[in-house]
Structures are given as C-alpha cells and as structure tokens.
C-alpha cells in the first residue's frame, strides 16, 4: 500500500470531482470510469510507478464512484429560511 499515492488520490478527487455536479449528461458509472482512467493517467504523469498504481487499482474506483455519486449541495435559501424560523421561534429549532 502506497500512502503517498493514496494521499495524492484524495487530493485529486477533491480538486477534480466537486460535489453536486450535474449527472444528467452521463451516468454515474460512466463518469466514474472516465475519471478513474483520467486519475491513473495523471498519476503516471505525476511520477508514480506502475507498481504503486497497480497495487491500489482495486481500491481507487470505489473512491471515485463515491465522489461522483455525491450530489450533496449546500442550499443557501433553506439555510436562511431555517435561521429566520429559529429566530422567530426562539428555540433554536
């Protein structure tokens, strides 16, 4: 297990797969597969050895799949509304 490679992968996922992106263009599976291929291509360009990347080849696709499927998006309007209601009710709920 290459911890250096795994840290690089986590950073790559954070920078290249923002949460809440539009999945309507392609399916999650197709997008995850495309991004996984891109990740491994960039890993080779970043100087990681074939041994390091092959060792983690089974662990990386689920991480990418999870990031692609995350549709979490912060709803500012709902936050403002909940804050106003909490102030009106003075109970914090």
PDB file of C-alpha atoms in Angstrom:
ATOM      1  CA  UNK A   1       0.000   0.000   0.000  1.00  0.00           C
ATOM      2  CA  UNK A   2       1.366   3.373  -1.008  1.00  0.00           C
ATOM      3  CA  UNK A   3       0.213   6.033   1.429  1.00  0.00           C
ATOM      4  CA  UNK A   4       1.835   8.716  -0.701  1.00  0.00           C
ATOM      5  CA  UNK A   5      -0.240   7.621  -3.689  1.00  0.00           C
ATOM      6  CA  UNK A   6      -3.455   7.423  -1.629  1.00  0.00           C
ATOM      7  CA  UNK A   7      -2.926  10.971  -0.313  1.00  0.00           C
ATOM      8  CA  UNK A   8      -2.395  12.137  -3.879  1.00  0.00           C
ATOM      9  CA  UNK A   9      -5.610  10.351  -4.957  1.00  0.00           C
ATOM     10  CA  UNK A  10      -7.632  12.003  -2.173  1.00  0.00           C
ATOM     11  CA  UNK A  11      -6.337  15.422  -3.211  1.00  0.00           C
ATOM     12  CA  UNK A  12      -7.008  14.662  -6.880  1.00  0.00           C
ATOM     13  CA  UNK A  13     -10.605  13.647  -6.109  1.00  0.00           C
ATOM     14  CA  UNK A  14     -11.219  16.812  -4.059  1.00  0.00           C
ATOM     15  CA  UNK A  15      -9.852  19.023  -6.842  1.00  0.00           C
ATOM     16  CA  UNK A  16     -11.443  17.255  -9.820  1.00  0.00           C
ATOM     17  CA  UNK A  17     -14.797  15.934  -8.584  1.00  0.00           C
ATOM     18  CA  UNK A  18     -16.763  18.673  -6.836  1.00  0.00           C
ATOM     19  CA  UNK A  19     -19.964  17.574  -5.057  1.00  0.00           C
ATOM     20  CA  UNK A  20     -23.284  18.414  -6.594  1.00  0.00           C
ATOM     21  CA  UNK A  21     -22.230  18.343 -10.233  1.00  0.00           C
ATOM     22  CA  UNK A  22     -24.817  17.702 -12.928  1.00  0.00           C
ATOM     23  CA  UNK A  23     -25.116  13.936 -13.532  1.00  0.00           C
ATOM     24  CA  UNK A  24     -27.625  14.352 -16.376  1.00  0.00           C
ATOM     25  CA  UNK A  25     -25.024  14.330 -19.135  1.00  0.00           C
ATOM     26  CA  UNK A  26     -23.650  10.864 -18.389  1.00  0.00           C
ATOM     27  CA  UNK A  27     -24.422   8.136 -15.878  1.00  0.00           C
ATOM     28  CA  UNK A  28     -22.549   7.954 -12.597  1.00  0.00           C
ATOM     29  CA  UNK A  29     -20.904   4.691 -13.657  1.00  0.00           C
ATOM     30  CA  UNK A  30     -19.703   6.082 -16.986  1.00  0.00           C
ATOM     31  CA  UNK A  31     -18.406   9.261 -15.395  1.00  0.00           C
ATOM     32  CA  UNK A  32     -16.656   7.342 -12.593  1.00  0.00           C
ATOM     33  CA  UNK A  33     -14.973   5.047 -15.116  1.00  0.00           C
ATOM     34  CA  UNK A  34     -13.829   8.004 -17.245  1.00  0.00           C
ATOM     35  CA  UNK A  35     -12.488   9.888 -14.233  1.00  0.00           C
ATOM     36  CA  UNK A  36     -10.749   6.784 -12.868  1.00  0.00           C
ATOM     37  CA  UNK A  37      -8.933   6.372 -16.190  1.00  0.00           C
ATOM     38  CA  UNK A  38      -8.002  10.062 -16.088  1.00  0.00           C
ATOM     39  CA  UNK A  39      -6.770   9.730 -12.495  1.00  0.00           C
ATOM     40  CA  UNK A  40      -4.457   6.832 -13.356  1.00  0.00           C
ATOM     41  CA  UNK A  41      -3.162   8.646 -16.451  1.00  0.00           C
ATOM     42  CA  UNK A  42      -2.363  11.728 -14.369  1.00  0.00           C
ATOM     43  CA  UNK A  43      -0.777   9.531 -11.681  1.00  0.00           C
ATOM     44  CA  UNK A  44       1.644   8.162 -14.270  1.00  0.00           C
ATOM     45  CA  UNK A  45       2.405  11.701 -15.425  1.00  0.00           C
ATOM     46  CA  UNK A  46       2.935  12.760 -11.793  1.00  0.00           C
ATOM     47  CA  UNK A  47       5.718  10.214 -11.443  1.00  0.00           C
ATOM     48  CA  UNK A  48       4.049   7.362  -9.613  1.00  0.00           C
ATOM     49  CA  UNK A  49       5.451   3.980 -10.542  1.00  0.00           C
ATOM     50  CA  UNK A  50       3.383   1.300 -12.212  1.00  0.00           C
ATOM     51  CA  UNK A  51       3.862  -0.796  -9.061  1.00  0.00           C
ATOM     52  CA  UNK A  52       2.334   1.925  -6.861  1.00  0.00           C
ATOM     53  CA  UNK A  53      -0.699   2.415  -9.082  1.00  0.00           C
ATOM     54  CA  UNK A  54      -1.339  -1.261  -9.800  1.00  0.00           C
ATOM     55  CA  UNK A  55      -1.195  -2.037  -6.102  1.00  0.00           C
ATOM     56  CA  UNK A  56      -4.144   0.323  -5.485  1.00  0.00           C
ATOM     57  CA  UNK A  57      -6.088  -0.353  -8.707  1.00  0.00           C
ATOM     58  CA  UNK A  58      -8.910  -2.140  -6.838  1.00  0.00           C
ATOM     59  CA  UNK A  59      -9.284   0.464  -4.076  1.00  0.00           C
ATOM     60  CA  UNK A  60      -9.438   3.619  -6.195  1.00  0.00           C
ATOM     61  CA  UNK A  61     -12.578   3.045  -8.358  1.00  0.00           C
ATOM     62  CA  UNK A  62     -14.927   2.847  -5.326  1.00  0.00           C
ATOM     63  CA  UNK A  63     -13.492   6.143  -4.027  1.00  0.00           C
ATOM     64  CA  UNK A  64     -14.114   7.814  -7.376  1.00  0.00           C
ATOM     65  CA  UNK A  65     -17.584   6.240  -7.633  1.00  0.00           C
ATOM     66  CA  UNK A  66     -18.497   7.597  -4.193  1.00  0.00           C
ATOM     67  CA  UNK A  67     -17.291  11.089  -5.094  1.00  0.00           C
ATOM     68  CA  UNK A  68     -19.190  11.043  -8.399  1.00  0.00           C
ATOM     69  CA  UNK A  69     -22.415   9.850  -6.761  1.00  0.00           C
ATOM     70  CA  UNK A  70     -22.248  12.545  -4.046  1.00  0.00           C
ATOM     71  CA  UNK A  71     -24.858  15.067  -5.054  1.00  0.00           C
ATOM     72  CA  UNK A  72     -24.653  16.978  -1.793  1.00  0.00           C
ATOM     73  CA  UNK A  73     -25.149  20.644  -2.455  1.00  0.00           C
ATOM     74  CA  UNK A  74     -25.500  23.346   0.159  1.00  0.00           C
ATOM     75  CA  UNK A  75     -28.871  25.069  -0.152  1.00  0.00           C
ATOM     76  CA  UNK A  76     -28.358  28.679   0.922  1.00  0.00           C
ATOM     77  CA  UNK A  77     -32.053  29.548   0.720  1.00  0.00           C
ATOM     78  CA  UNK A  78     -33.053  26.685   3.016  1.00  0.00           C
ATOM     79  CA  UNK A  79     -30.334  27.713   5.487  1.00  0.00           C
ATOM     80  CA  UNK A  80     -31.573  31.321   5.559  1.00  0.00           C
ATOM     81  CA  UNK A  81     -35.185  30.209   5.990  1.00  0.00           C
ATOM     82  CA  UNK A  82     -34.296  27.826   8.835  1.00  0.00           C
ATOM     83  CA  UNK A  83     -32.269  30.569  10.525  1.00  0.00           C
ATOM     84  CA  UNK A  84     -35.189  33.015  10.301  1.00  0.00           C
ATOM     85  CA  UNK A  85     -37.622  30.443  11.674  1.00  0.00           C
ATOM     86  CA  UNK A  86     -35.266  29.633  14.555  1.00  0.00           C
ATOM     87  CA  UNK A  87     -35.034  33.320  15.482  1.00  0.00           C
ATOM     88  CA  UNK A  88     -38.814  33.722  15.325  1.00  0.00           C
ATOM     89  CA  UNK A  89     -39.441  30.657  17.467  1.00  0.00           C
ATOM     90  CA  UNK A  90     -36.540  31.483  19.804  1.00  0.00           C
ATOM     91  CA  UNK A  91     -35.996  27.805  20.497  1.00  0.00           C
ATOM     92  CA  UNK A  92     -33.234  27.162  18.018  1.00  0.00           C
ATOM     93  CA  UNK A  93     -35.178  24.525  16.084  1.00  0.00           C
TER      94      UNK A  93
END
